[in-house]
Short mmCIF file of C-alpha atoms in Angstrom, two decimals:
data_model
loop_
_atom_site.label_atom_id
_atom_site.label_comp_id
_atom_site.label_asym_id
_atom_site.label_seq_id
_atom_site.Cartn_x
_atom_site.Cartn_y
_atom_site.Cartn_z
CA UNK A 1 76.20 97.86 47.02
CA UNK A 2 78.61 100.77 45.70
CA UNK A 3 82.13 98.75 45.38
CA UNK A 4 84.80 101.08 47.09
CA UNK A 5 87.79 98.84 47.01
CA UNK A 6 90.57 98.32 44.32
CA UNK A 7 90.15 95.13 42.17
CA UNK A 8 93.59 93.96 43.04
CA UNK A 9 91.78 90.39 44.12
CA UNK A 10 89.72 88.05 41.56
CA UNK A 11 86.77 87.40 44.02
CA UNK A 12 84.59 84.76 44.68
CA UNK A 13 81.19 85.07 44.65
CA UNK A 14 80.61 83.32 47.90
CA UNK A 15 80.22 86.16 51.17
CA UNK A 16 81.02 84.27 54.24
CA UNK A 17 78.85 84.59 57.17
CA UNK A 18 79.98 81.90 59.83
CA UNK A 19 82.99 79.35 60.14
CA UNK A 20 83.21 76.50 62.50
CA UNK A 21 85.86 74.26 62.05
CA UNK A 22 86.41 73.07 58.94
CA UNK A 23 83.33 74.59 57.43
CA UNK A 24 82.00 77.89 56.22
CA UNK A 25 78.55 79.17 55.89
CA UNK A 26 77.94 81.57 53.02
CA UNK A 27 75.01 84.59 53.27
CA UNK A 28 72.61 82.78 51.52
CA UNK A 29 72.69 79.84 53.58
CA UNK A 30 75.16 77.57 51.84
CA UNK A 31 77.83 74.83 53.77
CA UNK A 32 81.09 74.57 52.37
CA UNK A 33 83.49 71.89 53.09
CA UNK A 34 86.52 74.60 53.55
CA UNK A 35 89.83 72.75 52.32
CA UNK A 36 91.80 76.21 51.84
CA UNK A 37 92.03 77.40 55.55
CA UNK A 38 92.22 80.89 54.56
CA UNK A 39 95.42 79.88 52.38
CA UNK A 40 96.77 78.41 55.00
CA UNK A 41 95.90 80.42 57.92
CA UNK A 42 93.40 78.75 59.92
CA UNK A 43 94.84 75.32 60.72
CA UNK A 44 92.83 74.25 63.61
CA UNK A 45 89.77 75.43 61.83
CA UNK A 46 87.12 78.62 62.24
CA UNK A 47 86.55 79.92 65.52
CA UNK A 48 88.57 77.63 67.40
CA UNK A 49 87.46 77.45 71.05
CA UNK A 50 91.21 77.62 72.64
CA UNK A 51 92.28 80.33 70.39
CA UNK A 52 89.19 82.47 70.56
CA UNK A 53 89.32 82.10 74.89
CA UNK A 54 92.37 83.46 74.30
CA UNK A 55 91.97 86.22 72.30
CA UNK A 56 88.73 87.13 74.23
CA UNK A 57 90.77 87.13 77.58
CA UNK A 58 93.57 89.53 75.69
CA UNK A 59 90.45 92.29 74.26
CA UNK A 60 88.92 92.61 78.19
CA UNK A 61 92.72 93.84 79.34
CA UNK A 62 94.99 95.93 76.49
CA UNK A 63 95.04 95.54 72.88
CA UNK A 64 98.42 97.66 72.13
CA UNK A 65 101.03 99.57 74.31
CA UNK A 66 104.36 99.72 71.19
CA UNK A 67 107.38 97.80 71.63
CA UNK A 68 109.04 100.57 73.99
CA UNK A 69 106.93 98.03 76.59
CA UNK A 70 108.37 94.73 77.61
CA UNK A 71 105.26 92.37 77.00
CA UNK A 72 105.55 88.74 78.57
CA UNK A 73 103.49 87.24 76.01
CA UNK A 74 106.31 88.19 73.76
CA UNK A 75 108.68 86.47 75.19
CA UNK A 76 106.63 83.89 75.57
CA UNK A 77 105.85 82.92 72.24
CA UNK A 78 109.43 83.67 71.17
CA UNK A 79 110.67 80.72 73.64
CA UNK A 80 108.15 78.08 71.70
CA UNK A 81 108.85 79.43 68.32
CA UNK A 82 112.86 79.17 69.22
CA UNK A 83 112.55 75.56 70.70
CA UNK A 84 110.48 74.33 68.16
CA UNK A 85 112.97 75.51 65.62
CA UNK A 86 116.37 75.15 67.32
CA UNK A 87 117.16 78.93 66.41
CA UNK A 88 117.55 81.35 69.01
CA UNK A 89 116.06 84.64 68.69
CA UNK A 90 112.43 85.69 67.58
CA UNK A 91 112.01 89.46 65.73
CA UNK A 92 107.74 90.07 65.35
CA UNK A 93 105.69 91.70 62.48
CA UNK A 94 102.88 91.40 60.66
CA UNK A 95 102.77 89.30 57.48
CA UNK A 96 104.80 87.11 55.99
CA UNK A 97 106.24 89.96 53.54
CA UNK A 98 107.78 91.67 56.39
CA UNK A 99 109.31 88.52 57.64
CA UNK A 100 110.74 87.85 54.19
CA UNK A 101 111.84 91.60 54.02
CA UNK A 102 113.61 91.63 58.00
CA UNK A 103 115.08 88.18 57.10
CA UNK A 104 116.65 89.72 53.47
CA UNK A 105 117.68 93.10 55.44
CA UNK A 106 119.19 90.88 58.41
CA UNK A 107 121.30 88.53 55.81
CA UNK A 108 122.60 91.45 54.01
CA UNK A 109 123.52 93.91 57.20
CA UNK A 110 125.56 90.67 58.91
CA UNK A 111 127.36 89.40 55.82
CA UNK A 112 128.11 93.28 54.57
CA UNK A 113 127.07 91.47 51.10
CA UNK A 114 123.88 92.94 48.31
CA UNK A 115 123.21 89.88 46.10
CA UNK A 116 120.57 87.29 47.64
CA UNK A 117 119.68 84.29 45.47
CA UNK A 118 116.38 82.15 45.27
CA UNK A 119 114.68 80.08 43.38
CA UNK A 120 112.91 79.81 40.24
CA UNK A 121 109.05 79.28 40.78
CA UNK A 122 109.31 80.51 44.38
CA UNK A 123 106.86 83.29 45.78
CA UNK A 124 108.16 85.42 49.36
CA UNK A 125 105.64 88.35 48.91
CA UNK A 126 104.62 91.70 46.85
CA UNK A 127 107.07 94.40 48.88
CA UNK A 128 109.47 95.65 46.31
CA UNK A 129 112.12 93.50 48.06
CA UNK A 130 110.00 90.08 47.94
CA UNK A 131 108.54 90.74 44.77
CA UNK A 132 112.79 90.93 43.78
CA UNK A 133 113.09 87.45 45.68
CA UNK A 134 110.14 85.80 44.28
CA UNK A 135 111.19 83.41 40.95
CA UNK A 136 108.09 84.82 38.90
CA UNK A 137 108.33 87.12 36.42
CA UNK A 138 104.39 87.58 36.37
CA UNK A 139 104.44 89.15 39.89
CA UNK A 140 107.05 92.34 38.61
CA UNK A 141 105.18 92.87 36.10
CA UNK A 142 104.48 96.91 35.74
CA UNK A 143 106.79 98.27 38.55
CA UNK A 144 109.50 99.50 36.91
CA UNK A 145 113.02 98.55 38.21
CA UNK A 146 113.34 95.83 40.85
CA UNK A 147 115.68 96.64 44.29
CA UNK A 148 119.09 95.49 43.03
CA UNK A 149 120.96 92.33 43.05
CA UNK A 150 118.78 89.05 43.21
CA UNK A 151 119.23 86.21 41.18
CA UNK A 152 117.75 83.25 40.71
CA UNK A 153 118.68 79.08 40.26
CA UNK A 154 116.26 76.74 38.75
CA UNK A 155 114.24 74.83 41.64
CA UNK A 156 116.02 71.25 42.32
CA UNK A 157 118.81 71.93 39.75
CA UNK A 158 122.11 71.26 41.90
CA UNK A 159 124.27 72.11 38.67
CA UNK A 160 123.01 76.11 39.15
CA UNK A 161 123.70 76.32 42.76
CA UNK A 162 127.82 76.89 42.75
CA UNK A 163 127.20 78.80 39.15
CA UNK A 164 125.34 80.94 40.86
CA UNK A 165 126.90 81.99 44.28
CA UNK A 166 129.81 84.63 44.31
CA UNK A 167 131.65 86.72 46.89
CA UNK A 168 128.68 89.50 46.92
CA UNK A 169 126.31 86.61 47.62
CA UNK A 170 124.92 87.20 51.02
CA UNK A 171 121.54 84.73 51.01
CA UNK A 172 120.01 81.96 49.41
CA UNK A 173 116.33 82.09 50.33
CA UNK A 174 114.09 79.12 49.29
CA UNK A 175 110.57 77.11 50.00
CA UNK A 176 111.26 73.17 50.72
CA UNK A 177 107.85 73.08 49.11
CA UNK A 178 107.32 75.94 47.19
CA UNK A 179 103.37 76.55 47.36
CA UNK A 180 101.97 79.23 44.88
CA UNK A 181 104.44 77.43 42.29
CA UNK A 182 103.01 73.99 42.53
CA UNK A 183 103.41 72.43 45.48
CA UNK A 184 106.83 71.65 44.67
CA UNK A 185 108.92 69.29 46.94
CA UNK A 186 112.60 70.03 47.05
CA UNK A 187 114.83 67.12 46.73
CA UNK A 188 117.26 65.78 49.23
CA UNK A 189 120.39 65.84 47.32
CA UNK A 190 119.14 69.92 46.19
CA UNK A 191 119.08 70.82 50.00
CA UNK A 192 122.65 68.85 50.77
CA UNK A 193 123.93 70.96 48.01
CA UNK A 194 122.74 74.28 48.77
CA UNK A 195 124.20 72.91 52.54
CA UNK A 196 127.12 72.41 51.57
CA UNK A 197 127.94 75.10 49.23
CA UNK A 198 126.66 78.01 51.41
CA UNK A 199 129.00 77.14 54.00
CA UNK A 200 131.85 77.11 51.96
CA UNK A 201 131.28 80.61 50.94
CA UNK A 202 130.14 82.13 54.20
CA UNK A 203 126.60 82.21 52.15
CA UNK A 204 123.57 82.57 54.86
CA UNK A 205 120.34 79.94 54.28
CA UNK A 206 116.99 81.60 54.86
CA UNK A 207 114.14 79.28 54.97
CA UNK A 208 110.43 80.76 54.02
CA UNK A 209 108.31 78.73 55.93
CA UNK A 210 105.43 80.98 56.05
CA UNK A 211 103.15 78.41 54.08
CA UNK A 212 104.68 75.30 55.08
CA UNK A 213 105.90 76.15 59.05
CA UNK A 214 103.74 75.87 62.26
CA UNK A 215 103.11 71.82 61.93
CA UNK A 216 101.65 71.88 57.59
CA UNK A 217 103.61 69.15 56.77
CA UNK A 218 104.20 67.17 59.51
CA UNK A 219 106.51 68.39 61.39
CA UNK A 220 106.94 71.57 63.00
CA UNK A 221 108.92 73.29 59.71
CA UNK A 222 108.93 71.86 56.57
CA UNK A 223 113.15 71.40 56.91
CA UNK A 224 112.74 69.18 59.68
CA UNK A 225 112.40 66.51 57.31
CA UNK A 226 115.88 67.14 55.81
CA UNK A 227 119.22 67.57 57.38
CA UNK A 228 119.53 70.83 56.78
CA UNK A 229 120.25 73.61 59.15
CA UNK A 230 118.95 77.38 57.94
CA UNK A 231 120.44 80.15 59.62
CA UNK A 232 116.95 82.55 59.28
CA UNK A 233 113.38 80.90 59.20
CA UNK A 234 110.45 83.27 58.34
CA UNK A 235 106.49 82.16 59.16
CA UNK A 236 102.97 84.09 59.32
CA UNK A 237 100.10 82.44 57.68
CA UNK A 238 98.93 80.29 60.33
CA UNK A 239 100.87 81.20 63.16
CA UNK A 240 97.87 83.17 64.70
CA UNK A 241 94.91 80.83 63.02
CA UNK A 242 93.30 83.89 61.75
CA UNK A 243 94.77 86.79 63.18
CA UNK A 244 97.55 88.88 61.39
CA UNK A 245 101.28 88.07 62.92
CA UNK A 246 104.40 86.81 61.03
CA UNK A 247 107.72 86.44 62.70
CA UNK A 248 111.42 86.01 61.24
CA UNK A 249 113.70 83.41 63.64
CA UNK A 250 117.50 83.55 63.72
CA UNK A 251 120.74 81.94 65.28
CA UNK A 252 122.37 83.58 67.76
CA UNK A 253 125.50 84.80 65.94
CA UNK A 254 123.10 86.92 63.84
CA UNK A 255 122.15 89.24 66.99
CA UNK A 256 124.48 91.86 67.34
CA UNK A 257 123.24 92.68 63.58
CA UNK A 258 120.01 93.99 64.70
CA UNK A 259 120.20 95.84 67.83
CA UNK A 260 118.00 99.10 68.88
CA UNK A 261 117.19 100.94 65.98
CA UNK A 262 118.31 98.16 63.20
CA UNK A 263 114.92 97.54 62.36
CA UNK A 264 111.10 97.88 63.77
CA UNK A 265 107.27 97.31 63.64
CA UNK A 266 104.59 99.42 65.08
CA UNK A 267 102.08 96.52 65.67
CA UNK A 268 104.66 93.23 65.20
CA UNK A 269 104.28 91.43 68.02
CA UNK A 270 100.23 92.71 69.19
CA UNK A 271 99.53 91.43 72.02
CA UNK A 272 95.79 90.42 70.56
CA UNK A 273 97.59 88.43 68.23
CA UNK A 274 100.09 86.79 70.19
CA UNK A 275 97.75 85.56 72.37
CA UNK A 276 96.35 83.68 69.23
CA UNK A 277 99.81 82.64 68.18
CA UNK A 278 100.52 81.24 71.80
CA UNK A 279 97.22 79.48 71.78
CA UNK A 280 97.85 78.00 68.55
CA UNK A 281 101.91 77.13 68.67
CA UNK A 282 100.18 74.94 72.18
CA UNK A 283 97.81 73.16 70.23
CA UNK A 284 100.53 72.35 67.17
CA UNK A 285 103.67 71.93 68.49
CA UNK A 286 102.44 68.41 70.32
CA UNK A 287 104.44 65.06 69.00
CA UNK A 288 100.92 63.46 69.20
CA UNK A 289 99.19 66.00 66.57
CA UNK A 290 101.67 66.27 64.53
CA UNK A 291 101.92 62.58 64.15
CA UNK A 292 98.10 62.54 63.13
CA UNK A 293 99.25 65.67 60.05
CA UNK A 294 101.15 63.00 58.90
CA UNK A 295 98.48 60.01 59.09
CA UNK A 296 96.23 61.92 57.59
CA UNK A 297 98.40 63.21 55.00
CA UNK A 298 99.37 60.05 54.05
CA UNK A 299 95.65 59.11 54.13
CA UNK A 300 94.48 61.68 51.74
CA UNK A 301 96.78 61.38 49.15
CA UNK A 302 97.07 57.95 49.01
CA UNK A 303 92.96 57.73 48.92
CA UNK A 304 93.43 60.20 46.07
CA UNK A 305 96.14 58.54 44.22
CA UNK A 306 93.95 55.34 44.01
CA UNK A 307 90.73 56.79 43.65
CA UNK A 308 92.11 58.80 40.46
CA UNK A 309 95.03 56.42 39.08
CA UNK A 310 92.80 55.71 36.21
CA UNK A 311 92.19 59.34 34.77
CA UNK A 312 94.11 60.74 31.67
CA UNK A 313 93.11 64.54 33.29
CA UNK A 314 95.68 64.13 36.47
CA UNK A 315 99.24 63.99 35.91
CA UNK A 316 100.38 63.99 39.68
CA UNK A 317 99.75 63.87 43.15
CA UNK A 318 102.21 65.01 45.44
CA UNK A 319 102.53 66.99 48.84
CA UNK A 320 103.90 66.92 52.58
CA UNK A 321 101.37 66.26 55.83
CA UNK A 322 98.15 68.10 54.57
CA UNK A 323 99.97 70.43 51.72
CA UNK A 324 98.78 68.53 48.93
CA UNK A 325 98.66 69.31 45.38
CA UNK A 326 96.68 67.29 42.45
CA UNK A 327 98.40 68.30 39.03
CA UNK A 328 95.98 68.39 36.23
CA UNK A 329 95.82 68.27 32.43
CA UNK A 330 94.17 71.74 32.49
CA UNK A 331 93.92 74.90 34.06
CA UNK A 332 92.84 74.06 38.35
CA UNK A 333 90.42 77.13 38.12
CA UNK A 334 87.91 74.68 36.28
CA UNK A 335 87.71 72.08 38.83
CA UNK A 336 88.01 74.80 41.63
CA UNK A 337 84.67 76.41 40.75
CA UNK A 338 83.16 72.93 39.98
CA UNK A 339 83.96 72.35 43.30
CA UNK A 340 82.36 75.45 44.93
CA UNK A 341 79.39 74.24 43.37
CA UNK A 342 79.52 70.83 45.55
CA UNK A 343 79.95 72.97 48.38
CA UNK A 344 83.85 72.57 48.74
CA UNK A 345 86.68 75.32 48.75
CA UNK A 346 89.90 74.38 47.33
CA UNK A 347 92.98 76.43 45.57
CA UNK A 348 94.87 76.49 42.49
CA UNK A 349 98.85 76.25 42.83
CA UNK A 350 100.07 77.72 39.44
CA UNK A 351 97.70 77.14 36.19
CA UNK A 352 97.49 73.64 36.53
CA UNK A 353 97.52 72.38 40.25
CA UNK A 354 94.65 72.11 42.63
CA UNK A 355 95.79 72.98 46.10
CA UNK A 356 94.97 71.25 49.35
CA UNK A 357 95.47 73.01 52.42
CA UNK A 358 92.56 71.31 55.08
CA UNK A 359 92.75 72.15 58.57
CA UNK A 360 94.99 70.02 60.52
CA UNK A 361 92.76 69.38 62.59
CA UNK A 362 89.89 67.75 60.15
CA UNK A 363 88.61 64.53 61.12
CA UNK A 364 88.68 61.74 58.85
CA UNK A 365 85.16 61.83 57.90
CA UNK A 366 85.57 65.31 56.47
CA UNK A 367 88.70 63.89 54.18
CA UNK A 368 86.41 61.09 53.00
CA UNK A 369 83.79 63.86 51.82
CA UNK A 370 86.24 65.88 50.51
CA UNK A 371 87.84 62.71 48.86
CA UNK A 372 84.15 62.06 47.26
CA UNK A 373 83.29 65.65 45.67
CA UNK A 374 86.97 65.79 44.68
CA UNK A 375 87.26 62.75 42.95
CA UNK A 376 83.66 63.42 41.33
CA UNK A 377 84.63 67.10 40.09
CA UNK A 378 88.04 65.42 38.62
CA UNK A 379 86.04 62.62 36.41
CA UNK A 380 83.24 65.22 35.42
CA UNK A 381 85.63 67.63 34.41
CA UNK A 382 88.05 64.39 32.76
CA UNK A 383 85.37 63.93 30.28
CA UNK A 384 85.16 67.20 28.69
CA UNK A 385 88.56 67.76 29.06
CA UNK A 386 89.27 64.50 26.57
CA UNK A 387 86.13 65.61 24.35
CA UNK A 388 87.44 69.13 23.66
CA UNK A 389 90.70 66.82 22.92
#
């Protein structure tokens, strides 16, 4: 087959062909065990029944009218994503990028302030503005000058916080578990001082939830689990299980700052896909399920901890509800294709960690398989990991 598209992505060689749940059939017939959820996207699984009804209902009635219409499904999914997060006003797009770039426009236009701050390590997208918020050098490379004024403070390091922050400082945007850098978990006493210090100096706290929001950890947003109180929250990934929708949540004293004509998106908030989103935020946002994220969080890792606590090639385990990474002595790329070859799909977090992102949804049985070929890949890959030694 002629290859027409840019080699921006390093591919698999796996073609999918049919997803149900928490597996995916390849072309030539294969099963995988799918533990990436579309990089966190599909969280209750391929093809879900409730969200597909939906979606199906949405196609036999209008797929797009702009947003010069008022669309009740809108408003709709703006009420769940504001009571779930205790913020009070919803502004659609596409992607998590353009939530990341409306919540860095937003924080600059109300404070009348350029520099935003984040964190080492941290990833918010590949716009020129998120590629200037995300703490990784490797992601700039080869595009000339960034936009101006971002800066960054080491992840966890509450010395760089107040070093940092001066009277142009209008944001400090961070992950409580930073994802493409590791599965990184923030510390308490980080948060409290990032707290603390912003509202001293009139500093805004945006929260990029896009990988950890919409139930991944346990709770409905990762910063749940922390007394902390952001003023902007950004999501996508798995807000529509599959179909493209991100979505940047603010408090109220932040609305006169983008009125008509502030800011826009042709196809944020499609109806198509908030029908998914609403379908999905139904199925999530339940104290019951999320309860069972955390079980089986808890399960997981804790399986894995003792299952592996004897190999020299793992240096850590660590995650929140089902984000789970297992830090390794080596690249993760090794055990990742080791693992395709079992008939599992996993990630790599940075060089070294293998990343974990199930869907919340899977069923205990599934963990223990996944547990099994895991573990397995881990001591095969041990072995000539200490013999190259």
């Amino acid at each position: 087959m002629t290859q027409s598209l840019f080699p921006t992505y390093q591919r698999w060689d796996i073609r999918p062909k049919k997803g149900l749940g928490c597996w995916l059939q390849s072309e030539d017939g294969k099963e995988y065990l799918d533990f990436t959820s579309g990089i966190g996207v599909t969280s209750l699984g391929h093809c879900n029944p409730e969200v597909g009804k939906a979606v199906k209902y949405q196609l036999e009635h209008f797929w797009h009218t702009s947003n010069l219409f008022t669309l009740t499904i809108q408003e709709q999914v703006a009420n769940l994503l504001s009571e779930a997060s205790g913020l009070d006003r919803v502004f659609f797009c596409n992607s998590g990028a353009e939530a990341n770039e409306a919540a860095i426009k937003l924080a600059k236009k109300a404070t009348g302030r350029k520099k935003i701050i984040s964190c080492l390590g941290s990833f918010h997208g590949r716009t020129y503005a998120t590629m200037g918020a995300t703490g990784q050098e490797k992601v700039r490379i080869g595009y000339g000058p960034m936009l101006e004024q971002f800066d960054y403070i080491s992840f966890n390091d509450i010395a760089s916080v107040s070093k940092k922050i001066d009277g142009d400082t209008a944001a400090i945007m961070l992950e409580v578990v930073q994802g493409e850098g590791g599965i990184n978990l923030a510390t308490k006493e980080f948060l409290t001082e990032i707290q603390e210090v912003a509202s001293k100096n009139g500093v805004l706290i945006i929260v990029d939830e896009i990988q950890t929001g919409i139930g991944r950890t346990g709770t409905c947003f990762a910063y749940q689990q922390f007394d902390f109180s952001p003023h902007i929250v950004t999501v996508a990934k798995a807000l529509g299980n599959g179909l493209p929708i991100g979505a940047m949540i603010g408090k109220a004293e932040l609305i006169e700052y983008f009125g008509p004509g502030s800011h826009g998106s042709t196809f944020g908030g499609n109806p198509v896909s908030l029908v998914a989103c609403k379908a999905t935020l139904e199925s999530i946002f339940q104290d019951e399920f999320l309860a069972l994220i955390e079980q089986k969080g808890h399960y997981l890792k804790s399986q894995l901890k003792q299952q592996l606590s004897n190999s020299n090639y793992v240096v850590d385990i660590r995650g929140m509800g089902l984000m789970i990474g297992i830090e390794l002595a080596s690249e993760a790329n090794d055990i990742v294709i080791k693992l395709q070859e079992a008939g599992m799909l996993t990630l790599s977090a940075g060089p070294n960690v293998l990343r974990l992102l199930p869907p919340l949804n899977v069923s205990y049985e599934e963990m223990d398989i996944a547990i099994q070929r895991i573990c397995q890949a881990i001591h095969s890959q041990s072995g000539i990991f200490l013999t190259q030694k």
